[in-house]
Tab-separated table of C-alpha atoms in Angstrom:
chain	number	residue	atom	x	y	z
K	76	SER	CA	-38.713	-1.159	15.528
K	77	GLU	CA	-38.065	-4.656	16.010
K	78	GLU	CA	-34.888	-4.098	14.329
K	79	ASN	CA	-33.633	-1.761	16.885
K	80	ARG	CA	-34.814	-3.856	20.352
K	81	CYS	CA	-32.414	-5.958	21.721
K	82	LYS	CA	-33.139	-9.314	22.788
K	83	SER	CA	-34.682	-10.263	26.688
K	84	LEU	CA	-31.757	-10.464	29.037
K	85	VAL	CA	-31.779	-12.455	32.286
K	86	LEU	CA	-29.212	-10.799	34.953
K	87	LEU	CA	-28.872	-12.947	38.022
K	88	PRO	CA	-28.413	-11.349	41.206
K	89	GLY	CA	-24.980	-9.631	41.404
K	90	GLY	CA	-24.733	-10.588	37.473
K	91	SER	CA	-23.352	-8.099	34.825
K	92	ARG	CA	-23.820	-8.125	30.960
K	93	SER	CA	-21.683	-5.870	28.818
K	94	LEU	CA	-23.937	-4.960	25.271
K	95	ASP	CA	-22.483	-3.235	22.186
K	96	ILE	CA	-23.949	-0.609	19.918
K	97	CYS	CA	-23.290	-0.542	16.486
K	98	TYR	CA	-24.058	2.542	14.931
K	99	MET	CA	-23.551	2.855	11.381
K	100	PRO	CA	-25.655	6.102	9.634
K	101	ASP	CA	-26.764	6.216	5.973
K	102	ASP	CA	-27.038	9.102	4.042
K	103	ASP	CA	-28.275	8.946	0.259
K	104	ILE	CA	-25.432	11.583	-1.637
K	105	SER	CA	-27.074	11.772	-5.037
K	106	ALA	CA	-23.602	14.144	-6.319
K	107	GLU	CA	-19.885	14.044	-4.814
K	108	ALA	CA	-20.080	17.642	-5.262
K	109	SER	CA	-22.686	17.955	-2.558
K	110	ILE	CA	-20.728	15.982	-0.057
K	111	ASP	CA	-20.540	18.291	2.829
K	112	THR	CA	-17.083	17.338	4.640
K	113	THR	CA	-17.770	19.551	7.693
K	114	SER	CA	-19.178	17.558	10.886
K	115	ARG	CA	-21.910	17.754	12.934
K	116	LYS	CA	-23.429	16.630	16.164
K	117	VAL	CA	-26.490	14.285	16.521
K	118	SER	CA	-27.556	12.300	19.540
K	119	PHE	CA	-30.192	9.491	19.784
K	120	PRO	CA	-31.579	7.629	23.103
K	121	VAL	CA	-31.507	3.967	24.055
K	122	SER	CA	-34.007	3.014	26.413
K	123	ILE	CA	-33.467	0.052	28.925
K	124	HIS	CA	-36.751	-1.299	30.419
K	125	VAL	CA	-35.983	-3.694	33.648
K	126	ASN	CA	-38.743	-6.111	34.183
K	127	ASP	CA	-39.262	-8.419	37.025
K	128	MET	CA	-39.756	-12.027	36.693
K	129	ARG	CA	-43.406	-11.948	35.896
K	130	GLY	CA	-42.783	-9.246	33.335
K	131	SER	CA	-43.903	-6.495	35.352
K	132	LEU	CA	-42.245	-2.909	34.486
K	133	VAL	CA	-39.821	-2.254	37.297
K	134	GLU	CA	-37.619	0.531	36.258
K	135	ARG	CA	-37.084	2.655	32.527
K	136	LYS	CA	-33.833	3.798	32.308
K	137	THR	CA	-32.236	5.765	29.046
K	138	ILE	CA	-28.894	6.344	27.347
K	139	THR	CA	-28.100	9.448	25.356
K	140	CYS	CA	-25.712	8.854	23.054
K	141	ARG	CA	-24.184	11.154	21.025
K	142	ALA	CA	-21.662	11.410	17.889
K	143	LYS	CA	-20.185	13.387	15.068
K	144	LEU	CA	-21.383	12.869	11.999
K	145	CYS	CA	-19.179	13.716	8.801
K	146	HIS	CA	-18.425	12.453	4.804
K	147	SER	CA	-15.147	11.199	4.175
K	148	LYS	CA	-13.664	12.713	1.298
K	149	ILE	CA	-10.480	12.693	-0.422
K	150	GLU	CA	-8.761	14.243	-3.827
K	151	LEU	CA	-4.974	13.748	-5.385
K	152	SER	CA	-2.661	16.151	-5.980
K	153	THR	CA	-2.892	14.962	-10.211
K	154	ALA	CA	-5.077	13.213	-12.132
K	155	VAL	CA	-1.860	12.156	-14.008
K	156	LEU	CA	1.663	11.291	-13.660
K	157	LYS	CA	3.800	12.122	-16.713
K	158	LEU	CA	7.435	10.652	-16.225
K	159	GLY	CA	8.549	10.780	-19.565
K	160	ASP	CA	11.788	8.243	-20.280
K	161	LEU	CA	12.594	5.893	-18.370
K	162	THR	CA	15.217	3.564	-18.665
K	163	ILE	CA	14.271	-0.395	-18.893
K	164	GLY	CA	15.838	-2.136	-15.799
K	165	GLU	CA	15.837	0.759	-13.792
K	166	VAL	CA	13.940	2.000	-10.643
K	167	LYS	CA	12.299	5.082	-10.774
K	168	PRO	CA	10.551	6.680	-7.599
K	169	VAL	CA	7.362	8.521	-7.667
K	170	SER	CA	4.665	10.308	-5.212
K	171	PHE	CA	1.991	12.237	-5.399
K	172	MET	CA	-0.051	14.037	-2.528
K	173	VAL	CA	-3.761	13.038	-1.521
K	174	LYS	CA	-5.461	15.195	1.059
K	175	ASN	CA	-7.984	14.857	3.421
K	176	LEU	CA	-11.006	17.179	2.997
K	177	SER	CA	-13.157	15.962	6.015
K	178	ASP	CA	-12.963	16.684	9.523
K	179	VAL	CA	-12.771	13.001	10.343
K	180	GLU	CA	-8.891	10.870	9.553
K	181	ALA	CA	-9.410	9.251	6.088
K	182	GLN	CA	-8.106	5.555	5.542
K	183	VAL	CA	-6.554	5.597	1.976
K	184	ALA	CA	-5.358	2.712	-0.058
K	185	ILE	CA	-3.827	1.937	-3.190
K	186	ASP	CA	-4.819	-0.560	-5.382
K	187	PHE	CA	-3.406	-1.829	-8.908
K	188	GLN	CA	-2.560	-4.692	-10.633
K	189	SER	CA	1.086	-4.770	-12.145
K	190	LYS	CA	4.459	-6.189	-12.280
K	191	VAL	CA	5.964	-2.810	-13.399
K	192	ILE	CA	4.293	-0.689	-10.361
K	193	MET	CA	5.480	-1.173	-6.375
K	194	CYS	CA	4.573	-0.032	-3.307
K	195	ASP	CA	6.084	-0.294	-0.078
K	196	LYS	CA	3.013	1.271	1.934
K	197	PRO	CA	-0.190	0.632	0.018
K	198	ARG	CA	-2.317	1.552	3.199
K	199	VAL	CA	-2.079	4.921	4.881
K	200	THR	CA	-4.269	6.834	7.526
K	201	ILE	CA	-4.469	10.586	6.887
K	202	PRO	CA	-5.273	12.800	10.150
K	203	ALA	CA	-8.712	15.296	9.099
K	204	LYS	CA	-7.858	18.355	6.879
K	205	GLU	CA	-3.518	17.063	6.104
K	206	SER	CA	-2.257	15.736	3.323
K	207	ARG	CA	0.114	12.527	2.859
K	208	SER	CA	2.542	11.481	0.383
K	209	MET	CA	1.878	8.104	-1.485
K	210	HIS	CA	5.352	6.618	-3.017
K	211	LEU	CA	5.588	4.334	-5.996
K	212	ARG	CA	8.292	2.706	-7.553
K	213	ILE	CA	8.411	1.428	-11.452
K	214	ARG	CA	10.841	-0.412	-12.968
K	215	PRO	CA	10.078	-0.676	-16.607
K	216	THR	CA	10.764	-4.098	-18.273
K	217	THR	CA	9.802	-3.891	-22.230
K	218	VAL	CA	10.185	-1.244	-24.477
K	219	GLU	CA	7.144	0.423	-24.702
K	220	PRO	CA	6.651	4.376	-26.006
K	221	ASP	CA	2.869	4.754	-24.800
K	222	PHE	CA	2.972	2.975	-21.360
K	223	GLN	CA	-0.275	4.033	-19.505
K	224	LYS	CA	-1.094	2.526	-16.240
K	225	GLN	CA	-4.250	3.194	-14.354
K	226	ILE	CA	-4.259	2.853	-10.208
K	227	THR	CA	-7.318	3.368	-8.139
K	228	VAL	CA	-7.053	4.889	-4.801
K	229	VAL	CA	-9.117	3.940	-2.564
K	230	ASN	CA	-11.203	5.707	-0.014
K	231	LEU	CA	-11.969	3.226	2.330
K	232	HIS	CA	-14.272	5.083	4.059
K	233	ASN	CA	-16.134	6.185	1.150
K	234	ARG	CA	-15.413	4.101	-1.301
K	235	ALA	CA	-17.924	6.386	-4.120
K	236	ASN	CA	-15.332	8.709	-3.356
K	237	SER	CA	-12.101	6.873	-4.585
K	238	LYS	CA	-9.975	8.476	-7.232
K	239	GLN	CA	-8.166	7.198	-10.220
K	240	LEU	CA	-4.795	7.937	-10.805
K	241	THR	CA	-2.766	7.531	-14.640
K	242	ILE	CA	0.637	6.778	-14.995
K	243	ARG	CA	2.459	7.550	-18.234
K	244	SER	CA	5.901	6.974	-19.425
K	245	ASN	CA	7.690	6.679	-22.643
K	246	ASN	CA	9.858	3.167	-21.433
K	247	ILE	CA	12.924	3.038	-23.489
K	248	ASP	CA	16.045	0.888	-23.762
K	249	PHE	CA	19.189	3.527	-23.630
K	250	GLN	CA	21.990	0.518	-21.793
K	251	GLY	CA	20.581	-2.129	-24.461
K	252	SER	CA	19.323	-4.299	-21.229
K	253	ALA	CA	17.054	-6.322	-23.172
K	254	LEU	CA	19.807	-7.313	-25.377
K	255	HIS	CA	22.277	-8.021	-22.440
K	256	SER	CA	18.861	-9.836	-20.476
K	257	LEU	CA	19.205	-12.591	-23.628
K	258	PHE	CA	22.629	-13.597	-22.295
K	259	TYR	CA	22.500	-13.065	-18.048
K	260	SER	CA	20.222	-11.864	-15.255
K	261	VAL	CA	21.587	-10.329	-12.307
K	262	LEU	CA	20.375	-11.479	-9.282
K	263	LEU	CA	20.269	-8.933	-6.093
K	264	GLY	CA	19.370	-10.886	-2.486
K	265	GLY	CA	17.447	-13.562	-4.666
K	266	SER	CA	15.289	-11.198	-6.700
K	267	SER	CA	15.179	-10.701	-10.462
K	268	ARG	CA	12.906	-7.397	-9.998
K	269	SER	CA	15.466	-5.454	-7.993
K	270	SER	CA	18.256	-2.936	-9.781
K	271	ALA	CA	20.342	-1.225	-7.142
K	272	ILE	CA	22.432	-2.373	-4.083
K	273	ASP	CA	21.356	-0.614	-0.722
K	274	PHE	CA	24.456	-0.315	0.856
K	275	GLY	CA	22.444	1.735	3.808
K	276	ASP	CA	24.379	3.923	6.706
K	277	VAL	CA	28.405	3.025	5.763
K	278	VAL	CA	30.640	4.637	8.533
K	279	LEU	CA	33.899	6.464	7.105
K	280	ASN	CA	36.903	4.551	6.547
K	281	SER	CA	35.333	1.477	7.178
K	282	ALA	CA	34.786	-1.251	4.280
K	283	SER	CA	30.967	-2.323	3.628
K	284	LEU	CA	30.049	-5.684	1.912
K	285	ARG	CA	26.829	-6.614	-0.245
K	286	SER	CA	26.574	-9.717	-2.296
K	287	PHE	CA	24.772	-10.325	-5.963
K	288	ALA	CA	25.255	-12.834	-8.599
K	289	ILE	CA	24.636	-13.420	-12.111
K	290	LYS	CA	22.916	-15.720	-14.020
K	291	ASN	CA	24.253	-17.433	-17.760
K	292	ASN	CA	20.927	-17.530	-19.339
K	293	THR	CA	22.625	-19.415	-22.130
K	294	ASN	CA	23.769	-23.053	-22.883
K	295	GLN	CA	27.150	-21.748	-23.248
K	296	PRO	CA	30.181	-20.381	-21.634
K	297	LEU	CA	29.710	-16.833	-20.766
K	298	ARG	CA	32.618	-14.269	-20.626
K	299	LEU	CA	31.701	-10.935	-18.861
K	300	THR	CA	34.191	-8.241	-18.053
K	301	LEU	CA	33.067	-6.242	-14.543
K	302	SER	CA	34.225	-2.911	-13.349
K	303	CYS	CA	33.615	-0.007	-10.917
K	304	ALA	CA	32.504	3.593	-12.008
K	305	LYS	CA	34.164	5.035	-8.818
K	306	THR	CA	37.474	4.362	-7.349
K	307	ASP	CA	36.827	3.485	-3.323
K	308	MET	CA	34.919	0.371	-5.019
K	309	ARG	CA	36.241	-2.726	-5.309
K	310	LEU	CA	34.604	-6.242	-6.910
K	311	TYR	CA	35.601	-9.906	-6.126
K	312	VAL	CA	34.609	-12.718	-7.680
K	313	GLU	CA	33.372	-15.802	-5.132
K	314	PRO	CA	34.750	-19.431	-5.692
K	315	PRO	CA	32.123	-21.895	-7.745
K	316	GLU	CA	31.216	-23.411	-4.486
K	317	ALA	CA	30.463	-19.914	-2.655
K	318	VAL	CA	28.214	-19.392	-5.682
K	319	ALA	CA	26.617	-22.286	-5.502
K	320	ALA	CA	25.547	-21.986	-1.713
K	321	TYR	CA	24.327	-18.439	-2.517
K	322	ASN	CA	21.643	-20.158	-5.086
K	323	TYR	CA	20.442	-22.321	-2.887
K	324	HIS	CA	19.730	-20.391	-0.088
K	325	SER	CA	18.225	-17.578	-2.461
K	326	GLN	CA	16.047	-20.522	-3.477
K	327	LEU	CA	14.971	-21.290	0.179
K	328	ARG	CA	14.295	-17.476	0.708
K	329	SER	CA	12.108	-17.716	-2.753
K	330	ALA	CA	10.103	-20.418	-1.396
K	331	ALA	CA	9.704	-19.232	2.592
K	332	ALA	CA	8.241	-16.260	0.580
K	333	ALA	CA	5.735	-18.248	-1.585
K	334	ALA	CA	4.882	-20.219	1.237
K	335	ALA	CA	4.035	-16.782	3.077
């Protein structure tokens, strides 16, 4: 047909040109159950007609193209993640499995809009007939007995096969975090969304130092009592000028992140 015919190319003596062939097979699938996840081999010809400058046919070449066709199909290990009771302000890691049912690799992405749910690696590649674990982090911010959030696991090679995952939990303020947040905020690394300090790899008998800041949310001076739950930990309060420098650098990091 005319749409499958390339425009004429003029080659000078000794010259060469590169041609790109785009192959996008189309198949109408009426129901997901009818999707065939096994690959099948197909072939099709690409003809090259060589003409002289007068337009007379000099030579005809045929290039055989081969491909393996397969529908992309995924499935989730569960459709609902029931997390039970979650504490306000604490991070809860959760995971679920995505299985690639096809003979070709799958590209999977997690799509959601939420300030409570976080995902460090929202896109993964799953080899044929294998499974991968998808990891999420949930940090409840408000009391919500019947919290429910739906996320979409998108099959980038077959969006009609995308799956829905529902997350349910009972968000409770066990430690009175909502009340405490009225008076002060704990800032870790310049972010109010973090709730844990990561010391990473620590060598025995060697000190490792991390810092955080406490912001007064009131208009009055605030007196706090700080303590450590473990005997091998110590707390040190920095002088006011050091805290001012911490706040300044935190603002610079936040501005740089927003600009990016």
